[in-house]
Short mmCIF file of C-alpha atoms in Angstrom, two decimals:
data_model
loop_
_atom_site.label_atom_id
_atom_site.label_comp_id
_atom_site.label_asym_id
_atom_site.label_seq_id
_atom_site.Cartn_x
_atom_site.Cartn_y
_atom_site.Cartn_z
CA MET A 1 118.35 69.80 143.72
CA PRO A 2 116.06 72.53 145.20
CA ARG A 3 116.14 72.41 149.07
CA ILE A 4 113.45 73.82 150.97
CA LEU A 5 113.80 75.07 154.60
CA LEU A 6 110.98 74.00 156.92
CA VAL A 7 110.08 76.34 159.98
CA GLU A 8 107.10 76.42 162.42
CA CYS A 9 106.13 78.58 165.14
CA MET A 10 102.57 78.75 166.47
CA GLN A 11 100.74 80.07 169.43
CA GLU A 12 97.77 82.33 169.88
CA ILE A 13 97.37 84.40 172.93
CA SER A 14 94.74 86.40 174.91
CA SER A 15 96.23 89.60 176.42
CA PHE A 16 93.40 89.46 179.02
CA ASN A 17 94.42 86.23 180.53
CA PRO A 18 96.45 87.16 183.54
CA LEU A 19 98.61 84.01 183.60
CA GLN A 20 101.56 84.28 181.31
CA SER A 21 102.57 81.24 179.21
CA GLY A 22 106.25 79.92 178.97
CA TYR A 23 108.57 77.79 176.96
CA ASP A 24 107.22 74.61 178.58
CA HIS A 25 103.70 75.20 176.92
CA PHE A 26 105.43 74.50 173.48
CA ALA A 27 105.78 71.06 171.96
CA VAL A 28 109.27 71.64 170.26
CA GLN A 29 110.41 69.51 167.42
CA PRO A 30 113.86 70.47 166.24
CA GLY A 31 115.33 69.15 163.12
CA GLU A 32 113.96 65.81 161.63
CA ALA A 33 111.50 65.68 164.67
CA LEU A 34 109.38 67.99 162.58
CA TYR A 35 108.76 65.11 160.18
CA ARG A 36 106.56 63.52 162.85
CA GLN A 37 103.72 65.72 161.49
CA ALA A 38 103.63 63.92 158.33
CA GLY A 39 100.31 62.60 157.62
CA LEU A 40 98.61 64.85 160.34
CA ASN A 41 96.00 67.53 159.69
CA THR A 42 98.38 70.23 160.34
CA ALA A 43 99.67 72.94 157.97
CA MET A 44 103.16 71.43 158.21
CA GLY A 45 101.67 68.07 157.46
CA GLY A 46 100.00 69.18 154.55
CA ALA A 47 103.15 70.92 153.25
CA LEU A 48 105.26 67.95 153.82
CA GLU A 49 102.78 65.90 151.46
CA VAL A 50 103.34 68.35 148.62
CA PHE A 51 107.11 68.64 148.95
CA ARG A 52 107.50 64.88 149.14
CA GLY A 53 105.52 64.53 145.99
CA ALA A 54 107.52 67.14 144.03
CA PRO A 55 110.38 65.38 142.08
CA GLY A 56 113.52 66.46 142.80
CA VAL A 57 112.94 68.67 145.95
CA GLU A 58 114.72 68.09 149.29
CA THR A 59 113.13 69.32 152.52
CA VAL A 60 115.43 70.71 155.33
CA PRO A 61 113.57 70.71 158.60
CA ALA A 62 115.02 73.36 160.90
CA TYR A 63 112.78 73.93 163.86
CA GLY A 64 109.13 73.30 164.86
CA ALA A 65 107.29 74.65 168.00
CA ARG A 66 103.58 74.47 168.65
CA ALA A 67 101.67 75.65 171.84
CA GLY A 68 98.07 75.77 172.64
CA SER A 69 96.31 78.96 173.17
CA ALA A 70 97.28 80.73 176.56
CA GLY A 71 98.22 84.09 178.12
CA LEU A 72 100.99 86.41 176.97
CA LEU A 73 104.37 84.43 176.61
CA SER A 74 106.74 85.30 179.17
CA ARG A 75 109.88 87.30 178.48
CA ALA A 76 112.12 84.29 179.46
CA GLY A 77 110.07 81.86 177.44
CA TRP A 78 109.99 84.08 174.29
CA ALA A 79 114.04 84.78 174.69
CA ARG A 80 114.57 80.99 174.72
CA LEU A 81 111.91 80.11 171.90
CA SER A 82 113.18 82.73 169.46
CA GLY A 83 116.84 82.02 170.18
CA GLU A 84 116.47 78.34 169.41
CA LEU A 85 114.37 79.03 166.25
CA VAL A 86 116.90 81.64 164.80
CA GLN A 87 119.85 79.54 165.78
CA ALA A 88 118.39 76.53 164.04
CA VAL A 89 117.71 78.45 160.74
CA ALA A 90 121.22 79.79 160.78
CA ALA A 91 122.63 76.40 161.02
CA ASN A 92 120.40 75.13 158.02
CA VAL A 93 119.69 78.14 155.73
CA ALA A 94 122.85 77.84 153.68
CA GLY A 95 122.13 76.81 150.12
CA VAL A 96 118.35 76.66 150.27
CA SER A 97 116.15 77.57 147.35
CA GLY A 98 112.97 78.40 149.26
CA ILE A 99 111.57 78.64 152.81
CA TYR A 100 108.11 77.55 154.24
CA VAL A 101 107.11 78.95 157.62
CA SER A 102 104.03 77.75 159.49
CA MET A 103 102.61 80.16 161.89
CA HIS A 104 99.42 81.25 163.66
CA GLY A 105 99.67 85.08 163.64
CA ALA A 106 98.29 85.93 166.93
CA MET A 107 101.33 85.36 169.10
CA GLY A 108 102.28 88.01 171.62
CA ALA A 109 105.20 88.10 174.13
CA ASP A 110 106.36 90.29 176.99
CA GLY A 111 108.49 92.80 175.50
CA GLU A 112 107.65 91.65 171.74
CA LEU A 113 104.22 92.36 170.64
CA ASP A 114 104.94 91.24 167.11
CA PRO A 115 106.78 87.93 167.41
CA GLU A 116 105.97 86.57 163.98
CA GLY A 117 107.28 89.86 162.54
CA PHE A 118 110.60 89.46 164.47
CA LEU A 119 110.93 85.85 163.48
CA LEU A 120 110.22 86.63 159.87
CA SER A 121 112.79 89.48 159.78
CA GLU A 122 115.32 87.27 161.27
CA ILE A 123 114.61 84.63 158.83
CA ARG A 124 114.93 87.03 155.92
CA ARG A 125 118.10 88.55 157.35
CA LEU A 126 119.83 85.04 157.50
CA ALA A 127 118.38 83.88 154.09
CA GLY A 128 119.10 87.07 152.32
CA PRO A 129 116.90 89.03 149.90
CA ASP A 130 116.51 86.45 146.96
CA VAL A 131 115.09 83.34 148.64
CA PRO A 132 111.46 83.14 148.44
CA ILE A 133 109.58 82.81 151.78
CA VAL A 134 106.08 81.62 152.09
CA VAL A 135 104.06 81.56 155.25
CA SER A 136 100.78 79.97 156.17
CA LEU A 137 98.39 81.60 158.82
CA ASP A 138 95.45 81.02 160.81
CA LEU A 139 92.46 83.43 159.62
CA HIS A 140 92.63 84.58 163.25
CA GLY A 141 96.15 85.74 162.80
CA ILE A 142 97.35 89.43 162.80
CA LEU A 143 99.27 89.96 159.57
CA THR A 144 101.54 93.10 160.18
CA ASP A 145 103.32 95.37 158.14
CA ARG A 146 106.66 93.96 159.33
CA MET A 147 105.68 90.43 158.38
CA LEU A 148 104.45 91.30 154.98
CA ARG A 149 107.81 93.04 154.20
CA GLN A 150 109.60 89.77 154.63
CA VAL A 151 107.56 87.37 152.62
CA ASP A 152 106.99 86.55 149.10
CA GLY A 153 103.74 84.62 149.43
CA LEU A 154 101.16 83.34 151.77
CA ALA A 155 98.17 80.94 152.39
CA LEU A 156 95.44 81.44 154.80
CA TYR A 157 92.89 79.20 156.50
CA HIS A 158 89.60 79.29 154.80
CA THR A 159 87.53 77.54 157.40
CA TYR A 160 86.06 78.16 160.71
CA PRO A 161 85.77 76.03 162.76
CA HIS A 162 89.08 75.19 161.41
CA VAL A 163 89.24 71.83 159.46
CA ASP A 164 91.66 72.86 156.60
CA PHE A 165 95.06 72.95 158.30
CA ALA A 166 96.83 70.49 156.00
CA ASP A 167 95.02 72.25 152.95
CA THR A 168 96.42 75.50 153.91
CA GLY A 169 99.82 74.00 154.27
CA ALA A 170 99.54 72.26 150.91
CA ARG A 171 98.25 75.64 149.23
CA ALA A 172 101.48 77.39 150.73
CA ALA A 173 103.62 74.55 149.51
CA ARG A 174 102.41 74.69 146.12
CA LEU A 175 102.77 78.40 145.91
CA LEU A 176 106.46 78.25 147.07
CA LEU A 177 107.20 75.77 144.55
CA ARG A 178 105.67 78.13 141.94
CA LEU A 179 107.72 81.05 143.05
CA MET A 180 110.73 79.06 143.05
CA ALA A 181 110.19 77.87 139.50
CA ARG A 182 109.00 81.15 138.20
CA PRO A 183 110.61 84.08 140.23
CA ALA A 184 108.55 86.89 138.57
CA PRO A 185 107.17 89.93 140.25
CA ALA A 186 104.15 89.30 142.53
CA ALA A 187 102.23 91.66 144.46
CA ILE A 188 100.33 91.34 147.90
CA VAL A 189 97.45 93.71 148.39
CA ARG A 190 95.97 94.21 151.74
CA VAL A 191 93.04 96.43 152.90
CA VAL A 192 92.99 96.96 156.75
CA ILE A 193 89.41 97.16 158.14
CA PRO A 194 88.91 98.68 161.55
CA ALA A 195 86.67 96.05 163.02
CA LEU A 196 86.84 93.22 165.50
CA VAL A 197 84.20 90.45 164.86
CA ARG A 198 82.90 87.51 166.70
CA GLY A 199 79.84 85.28 166.68
CA ASP A 200 77.73 82.60 164.66
CA GLU A 201 78.03 84.68 161.34
CA LEU A 202 81.66 83.64 161.31
CA ILE A 203 81.05 80.03 160.85
CA THR A 204 82.24 79.56 157.07
CA LYS A 205 79.59 76.86 156.28
CA SER A 206 76.61 78.90 157.12
CA GLY A 207 77.48 82.66 158.00
CA CYS A 208 77.93 85.76 155.99
CA TYR A 209 81.69 85.67 156.56
CA GLY A 210 81.82 82.23 154.91
CA ASP A 211 80.00 83.77 151.84
CA LEU A 212 83.03 86.18 151.59
CA ILE A 213 85.68 83.37 152.06
CA ARG A 214 84.14 81.47 149.25
CA GLU A 215 84.68 84.58 147.10
CA CYS A 216 88.48 84.27 148.14
CA GLN A 217 88.54 80.59 147.22
CA ARG A 218 86.97 81.44 143.92
CA LEU A 219 89.68 83.92 143.22
CA GLU A 220 92.31 81.31 143.78
CA ARG A 221 90.65 78.40 141.87
CA ASP A 222 89.84 80.43 138.78
CA GLY A 223 93.41 81.91 138.58
CA THR A 224 92.61 85.49 139.45
CA ALA A 225 94.70 85.37 142.43
CA LEU A 226 97.60 83.36 143.69
CA ALA A 227 96.26 83.67 147.32
CA ALA A 228 93.25 85.39 148.98
CA GLY A 229 91.56 85.54 152.25
CA ILE A 230 90.09 87.49 154.98
CA MET A 231 91.74 87.68 158.28
CA ILE A 232 89.69 88.50 161.21
CA GLY A 233 92.41 88.64 163.84
CA ASN A 234 92.02 87.41 167.29
CA PRO A 235 90.20 90.14 169.13
CA PHE A 236 91.73 89.09 172.52
CA THR A 237 95.27 89.57 171.26
CA ASP A 238 95.61 93.27 172.18
CA VAL A 239 98.45 94.34 169.92
CA PRO A 240 99.11 97.57 167.90
CA GLU A 241 97.95 96.02 164.58
CA LEU A 242 95.03 94.08 165.63
CA CYS A 243 92.18 94.50 163.01
CA SER A 244 90.45 92.58 160.22
CA GLN A 245 91.98 92.80 156.84
CA VAL A 246 91.62 91.41 153.31
CA ILE A 247 94.57 90.00 151.50
CA VAL A 248 94.82 89.37 147.74
CA MET A 249 98.15 88.01 145.95
CA THR A 250 98.41 88.34 142.23
CA ASP A 251 101.06 87.40 139.69
CA GLY A 252 101.96 90.97 139.15
CA ASP A 253 98.50 92.31 138.29
CA VAL A 254 98.45 94.85 140.99
CA ALA A 255 95.43 96.70 139.85
CA ARG A 256 93.33 93.53 139.91
CA ALA A 257 94.43 92.81 143.44
CA GLN A 258 93.61 96.22 144.75
CA GLN A 259 90.24 96.14 142.87
CA GLU A 260 89.32 92.72 144.48
CA ALA A 261 90.74 93.46 148.02
CA THR A 262 88.62 96.72 147.97
CA ARG A 263 85.38 95.12 146.85
CA LEU A 264 85.72 92.31 149.58
CA ALA A 265 86.64 94.85 152.39
CA GLU A 266 83.67 97.03 151.37
CA GLU A 267 81.32 94.02 151.51
CA PHE A 268 82.84 92.78 154.85
CA TRP A 269 82.44 96.34 156.40
CA ALA A 270 78.66 96.56 155.41
CA GLN A 271 78.19 93.40 157.43
CA ARG A 272 80.22 94.12 160.56
CA PHE A 273 76.97 94.52 162.59
CA ARG A 274 75.88 90.97 161.79
CA MET A 275 79.42 89.65 162.79
CA GLN A 276 79.03 90.17 166.41
CA GLY A 277 78.39 87.68 169.15
CA LYS A 278 74.71 86.92 170.25
CA LEU A 279 74.89 86.23 173.96
CA ILE A 280 72.18 85.11 176.26
CA PRO A 281 72.18 85.80 180.11
CA ILE A 282 73.07 82.78 182.32
CA GLY A 283 69.84 82.92 184.27
CA ARG A 284 67.53 82.86 181.29
CA ALA A 285 69.52 80.10 179.74
CA ILE A 286 69.19 77.78 182.93
CA ALA A 287 65.62 78.61 183.24
CA GLN A 288 65.02 77.55 179.74
CA ALA A 289 67.15 74.41 179.96
CA LYS A 290 65.25 73.24 182.93
CA THR A 291 62.16 73.02 180.70
CA MET A 292 63.67 71.26 177.74
CA ALA A 293 63.95 67.50 177.19
CA GLY A 294 67.55 68.25 175.97
CA PRO A 295 70.15 67.64 175.79
CA VAL A 296 71.44 71.26 175.68
CA LEU A 297 74.86 72.83 175.11
CA PHE A 298 76.12 75.72 177.26
CA THR A 299 78.89 77.38 175.13
CA ASP A 300 81.36 79.15 177.47
CA ALA A 301 83.15 81.12 174.87
CA ALA A 302 84.29 83.59 177.35
CA ASP A 303 86.78 81.04 178.78
CA ALA A 304 87.72 79.37 175.50
CA THR A 305 91.09 77.84 176.13
CA SER A 306 91.60 77.65 172.36
CA SER A 307 91.33 81.35 172.18
CA GLY A 308 93.82 81.92 174.90
CA ALA A 309 91.55 82.02 178.14
CA SER A 310 92.79 80.35 181.29
CA GLY A 311 90.19 77.58 181.50
CA ASP A 312 89.32 78.05 185.21
CA SER A 313 86.15 79.66 184.95
CA ASN A 314 83.69 78.29 187.44
CA LEU A 315 80.65 80.81 186.66
CA ILE A 316 78.49 78.44 184.73
CA LEU A 317 79.02 75.58 187.44
CA HIS A 318 78.19 78.21 190.22
CA ALA A 319 75.15 79.45 188.36
CA LEU A 320 73.69 75.86 187.84
CA ARG A 321 74.17 75.02 191.47
CA GLU A 322 72.60 78.33 192.56
CA ALA A 323 69.62 77.91 190.30
CA GLY A 324 68.85 74.31 191.44
CA TYR A 325 69.50 72.79 187.99
CA ASP A 326 68.94 68.95 188.83
CA LYS A 327 69.54 67.27 185.56
CA ARG A 328 72.76 65.71 184.60
CA ALA A 329 75.41 68.21 183.79
CA LEU A 330 78.91 67.67 182.31
CA ALA A 331 81.77 70.34 182.29
CA GLN A 332 85.55 70.83 182.20
CA ILE A 333 87.68 73.12 184.15
CA VAL A 334 91.41 73.96 184.51
CA ASP A 335 92.41 73.44 188.47
CA PRO A 336 95.59 71.85 189.06
CA GLY A 337 95.21 72.11 192.91
CA ALA A 338 91.91 70.30 192.72
CA ALA A 339 93.27 67.68 190.31
CA ARG A 340 96.27 67.10 192.66
CA ALA A 341 93.93 66.49 195.67
CA ALA A 342 92.02 64.00 193.80
CA HIS A 343 95.06 62.11 192.84
CA ALA A 344 96.39 62.17 196.39
CA ALA A 345 92.84 60.99 197.72
CA GLY A 346 92.47 58.13 194.97
CA VAL A 347 89.39 56.93 193.16
CA GLY A 348 86.43 56.45 195.24
CA ALA A 349 87.46 59.06 197.89
CA THR A 350 85.22 61.91 198.89
CA ILE A 351 87.26 65.35 199.02
CA ASP A 352 86.55 68.84 200.04
CA VAL A 353 87.97 71.05 197.38
CA THR A 354 87.60 74.31 195.59
CA LEU A 355 86.88 74.41 191.69
CA GLY A 356 88.00 77.20 189.55
CA GLY A 357 89.63 80.52 190.09
CA CYS A 358 92.99 79.21 190.39
CA HIS A 359 94.40 81.48 187.89
CA ASP A 360 91.88 84.31 187.41
CA LYS A 361 90.57 84.86 190.78
CA ALA A 362 89.34 88.35 190.05
CA ARG A 363 86.77 86.94 187.48
CA PHE A 364 86.08 83.50 189.23
CA PRO A 365 86.01 83.25 192.89
CA PRO A 366 86.96 79.75 193.86
CA MET A 367 83.79 77.54 194.49
CA PRO A 368 83.86 75.05 197.21
CA VAL A 369 82.47 71.57 196.59
CA ARG A 370 82.41 68.17 198.22
CA ALA A 371 83.03 65.70 195.58
CA GLN A 372 83.63 62.07 194.76
CA VAL A 373 86.69 61.10 192.72
CA ARG A 374 85.32 58.74 190.08
CA LEU A 375 88.37 58.46 187.84
CA LEU A 376 92.14 59.56 187.34
CA SER A 377 94.02 59.86 184.41
CA ASP A 378 97.34 61.32 182.92
CA GLY A 379 95.39 63.85 180.90
CA ARG A 380 96.64 62.59 177.47
CA ALA A 381 94.36 62.69 174.41
CA ARG A 382 94.21 63.28 170.78
CA LEU A 383 92.24 66.03 168.99
CA GLU A 384 89.52 64.78 166.75
CA THR A 385 90.20 66.79 163.77
CA MET A 386 94.00 67.43 163.81
CA ARG A 387 94.87 64.15 165.46
CA SER A 388 97.68 65.92 167.36
CA GLY A 389 98.35 65.33 170.90
CA LEU A 390 96.83 66.97 174.14
CA GLU A 391 98.96 67.04 177.47
CA ALA A 392 96.64 68.31 180.10
CA GLY A 393 98.53 66.87 183.13
CA PRO A 394 97.18 64.91 186.02
CA THR A 395 93.34 64.89 185.21
CA ALA A 396 90.49 63.74 187.49
CA VAL A 397 86.65 63.20 187.09
CA LEU A 398 84.90 64.55 189.98
CA THR A 399 81.08 64.35 190.78
CA TYR A 400 78.99 66.30 193.02
CA ASP A 401 75.16 66.48 193.20
CA ASN A 402 74.12 66.00 189.67
CA THR A 403 77.40 67.44 188.07
CA THR A 404 80.32 65.65 186.65
CA VAL A 405 83.35 67.65 186.11
CA VAL A 406 86.62 66.68 184.31
CA VAL A 407 89.41 68.65 186.00
CA LEU A 408 92.53 69.39 184.21
CA SER A 409 95.95 70.43 185.48
CA ARG A 410 97.00 72.47 182.28
CA SER A 411 94.90 74.38 179.65
CA VAL A 412 94.48 72.64 176.53
CA SER A 413 92.20 73.26 173.52
CA LEU A 414 88.64 72.03 174.30
CA PHE A 415 87.11 72.67 170.91
CA ASP A 416 86.09 69.16 170.43
CA ARG A 417 85.17 66.17 172.73
CA ALA A 418 88.68 64.84 173.06
CA MET A 419 89.11 65.37 176.81
CA TYR A 420 85.62 63.98 177.42
CA TYR A 421 86.15 60.83 175.48
CA SER A 422 89.88 60.41 176.97
CA VAL A 423 88.27 59.67 180.40
CA GLY A 424 85.43 57.48 179.25
CA LEU A 425 82.63 60.09 179.14
CA ASN A 426 80.22 60.49 176.22
CA PRO A 427 78.50 63.95 176.07
CA ARG A 428 75.38 62.35 174.73
CA ASP A 429 74.81 60.69 178.14
CA PHE A 430 74.16 63.97 179.76
CA ASP A 431 71.32 66.57 179.72
CA LEU A 432 73.56 69.56 179.80
CA ILE A 433 77.22 69.97 178.54
CA VAL A 434 79.52 72.69 178.89
CA VAL A 435 81.89 73.51 176.07
CA LYS A 436 84.88 76.02 176.51
CA SER A 437 84.94 77.03 172.98
CA PRO A 438 83.07 79.56 170.71
CA HIS A 439 82.21 76.90 168.21
CA THR A 440 82.75 73.26 167.48
CA GLU A 441 82.26 71.35 164.33
CA HIS A 442 78.65 70.75 163.69
CA HIS A 443 78.49 66.94 164.16
CA MET A 444 80.08 67.20 167.45
CA TYR A 445 77.24 68.90 169.36
CA ASP A 446 74.92 71.03 167.36
CA GLU A 447 73.66 68.22 165.13
CA TRP A 448 72.05 66.42 168.07
CA VAL A 449 71.54 69.02 170.92
CA GLU A 450 68.12 70.70 171.33
CA LYS A 451 69.71 74.04 171.82
CA ASN A 452 73.15 75.65 171.86
CA PHE A 453 73.21 78.50 174.43
CA ASN A 454 76.01 81.08 173.96
CA ILE A 455 76.37 82.21 177.49
CA ASP A 456 76.96 85.73 178.54
CA VAL A 457 79.61 85.50 181.45
CA PRO A 458 82.79 87.32 181.81
CA GLY A 459 86.01 85.84 180.79
CA ALA A 460 89.37 86.60 179.00
CA THR A 461 87.75 85.60 175.50
CA SER A 462 84.34 87.05 175.88
CA ALA A 463 82.49 87.86 172.68
CA ASN A 464 81.46 91.02 174.50
CA VAL A 465 84.64 92.55 173.13
CA LYS A 466 83.75 96.16 174.49
CA ALA A 467 83.88 94.89 177.97
CA LEU A 468 87.53 93.34 177.74
CA GLY A 469 89.43 96.62 177.92
CA HIS A 470 91.74 96.92 175.00
CA THR A 471 94.43 99.51 175.61
CA ILE A 472 96.95 98.93 172.79
CA CYS A 473 95.22 98.21 169.55
CA ALA A 474 94.71 100.97 166.99
CA ARG A 475 91.58 103.35 167.41
CA PRO A 476 88.89 103.87 166.40
CA MET A 477 88.01 100.16 166.11
CA TYR A 478 84.47 98.94 165.84
CA PRO A 479 82.70 97.87 168.10
CA LEU A 480 84.90 99.53 170.66
CA ASP A 481 84.01 102.79 169.03
CA GLU A 482 80.75 103.85 167.27
CA ASP A 483 80.24 105.95 164.19
CA ILE A 484 83.39 104.94 162.43
CA ALA A 485 84.06 106.18 158.84
CA PHE A 486 85.75 103.59 156.64
CA THR A 487 87.42 104.05 153.08
CA PRO A 488 89.34 101.32 151.88
CA ALA A 489 93.06 102.02 151.29
CA PRO A 490 94.90 99.28 149.49
CA GLN A 491 98.43 98.74 150.57
CA VAL A 492 100.74 97.15 147.91
CA TYR A 493 103.78 94.78 148.98
CA ALA A 494 106.07 93.75 146.21
CA ARG A 495 109.48 92.26 146.99
CA ARG A 496 110.42 90.91 143.61
CA GLY A 497 111.29 93.58 140.94
CA THR A 498 108.78 96.19 139.62
CA VAL A 499 105.02 95.40 139.73
CA PRO A 500 103.27 97.02 136.67
#
């Protein structure tokens, strides 16, 4: 009976978040606890459904670890996490016929800037050269040379905002089953593109990036490629191989893989100017919002916790107060001190606290407010799309003037309405809503707000990538550098035999 080893390790980091993350940021699922993802819209959940439907296949769950986006993983956290994962693989790898690994691709740790490459190298060492390994990755991942040298196949997200988590895991699982049944030579070709991109043109349903992704999907669906995708990296993960890249995998037809990867890379490069963030100054946005019937959305992509920011930016709240915005405003912020003070005072109390700047004081000076405690919670919620849990720690709803703020103790993904709903707040009841995410699914806000303002304020995940201060990634790199010449140079990776 074929036995498939299951492994997961997922985190995305911003190198520009001054607060490091740790082991405690991860939800760890050792052994059979990994099966709790069955039925969830996660890559592992999708893979489990395929494997369970494959006759005669046995799965061997080794280790799972998932963390929300945050700052660089601490040295101690990385040592414990990687040690546990490698130990779990070593204890379960004997006799397996294939290995599925679910990853994000934009991890970064103190002392190891290619954590996924390290882990895949260790898994390959333990498994030996003949066991096929297939990995699934976020399109915001950074696929490195070391990673590609360990794997036999891959599957990449095709949607942004991401909704195809389970679908990607299912594609990875089907590819692994194929490689196990037909261990013929296969080639993975990549073309590295020296460009960092951001902005609305990356929305796959409507943007030019989505047009290119649909070409990748076509290549997979019509049989031209076993896998295809365009990874745009996470521009906030400042690591040596940060870039955009086209990936095409074929069943030995390396010439066709090179041809398609080159074509897609050239089309992507020609549109790099369009794929940049379009930002509006905060003062202008507020002035316009005052005159609108609303509601309006203020997108604080610069403090996007789902991209690795600290979540403690108060810049929009401060600007609204300074500008005298007097309609109903709703926002979220990470501030464990303010949440702790609210819990100590109790519902109904009036407290003098500061909001924001608890982690990133250099960007966000703490803002004093006199607020009323309206509600207290344990900070538990469930994401709308993935249905996976959120643990924001002690949470409070504070009100001051015309503003309602959900104060969280810990950073969690805020790319939907989960943390608003969890404390009984409906964004539709407000005139202005702040969302700490570059994009959300269309129905969540854009479908019903009068205008979505992408606010230009500083932060660890600002779409103004030139202002972030990259020091590690390869240069030249657009838009960090201008007048860059680009000639596609396909790189071929083939682990199994000789590719024609």
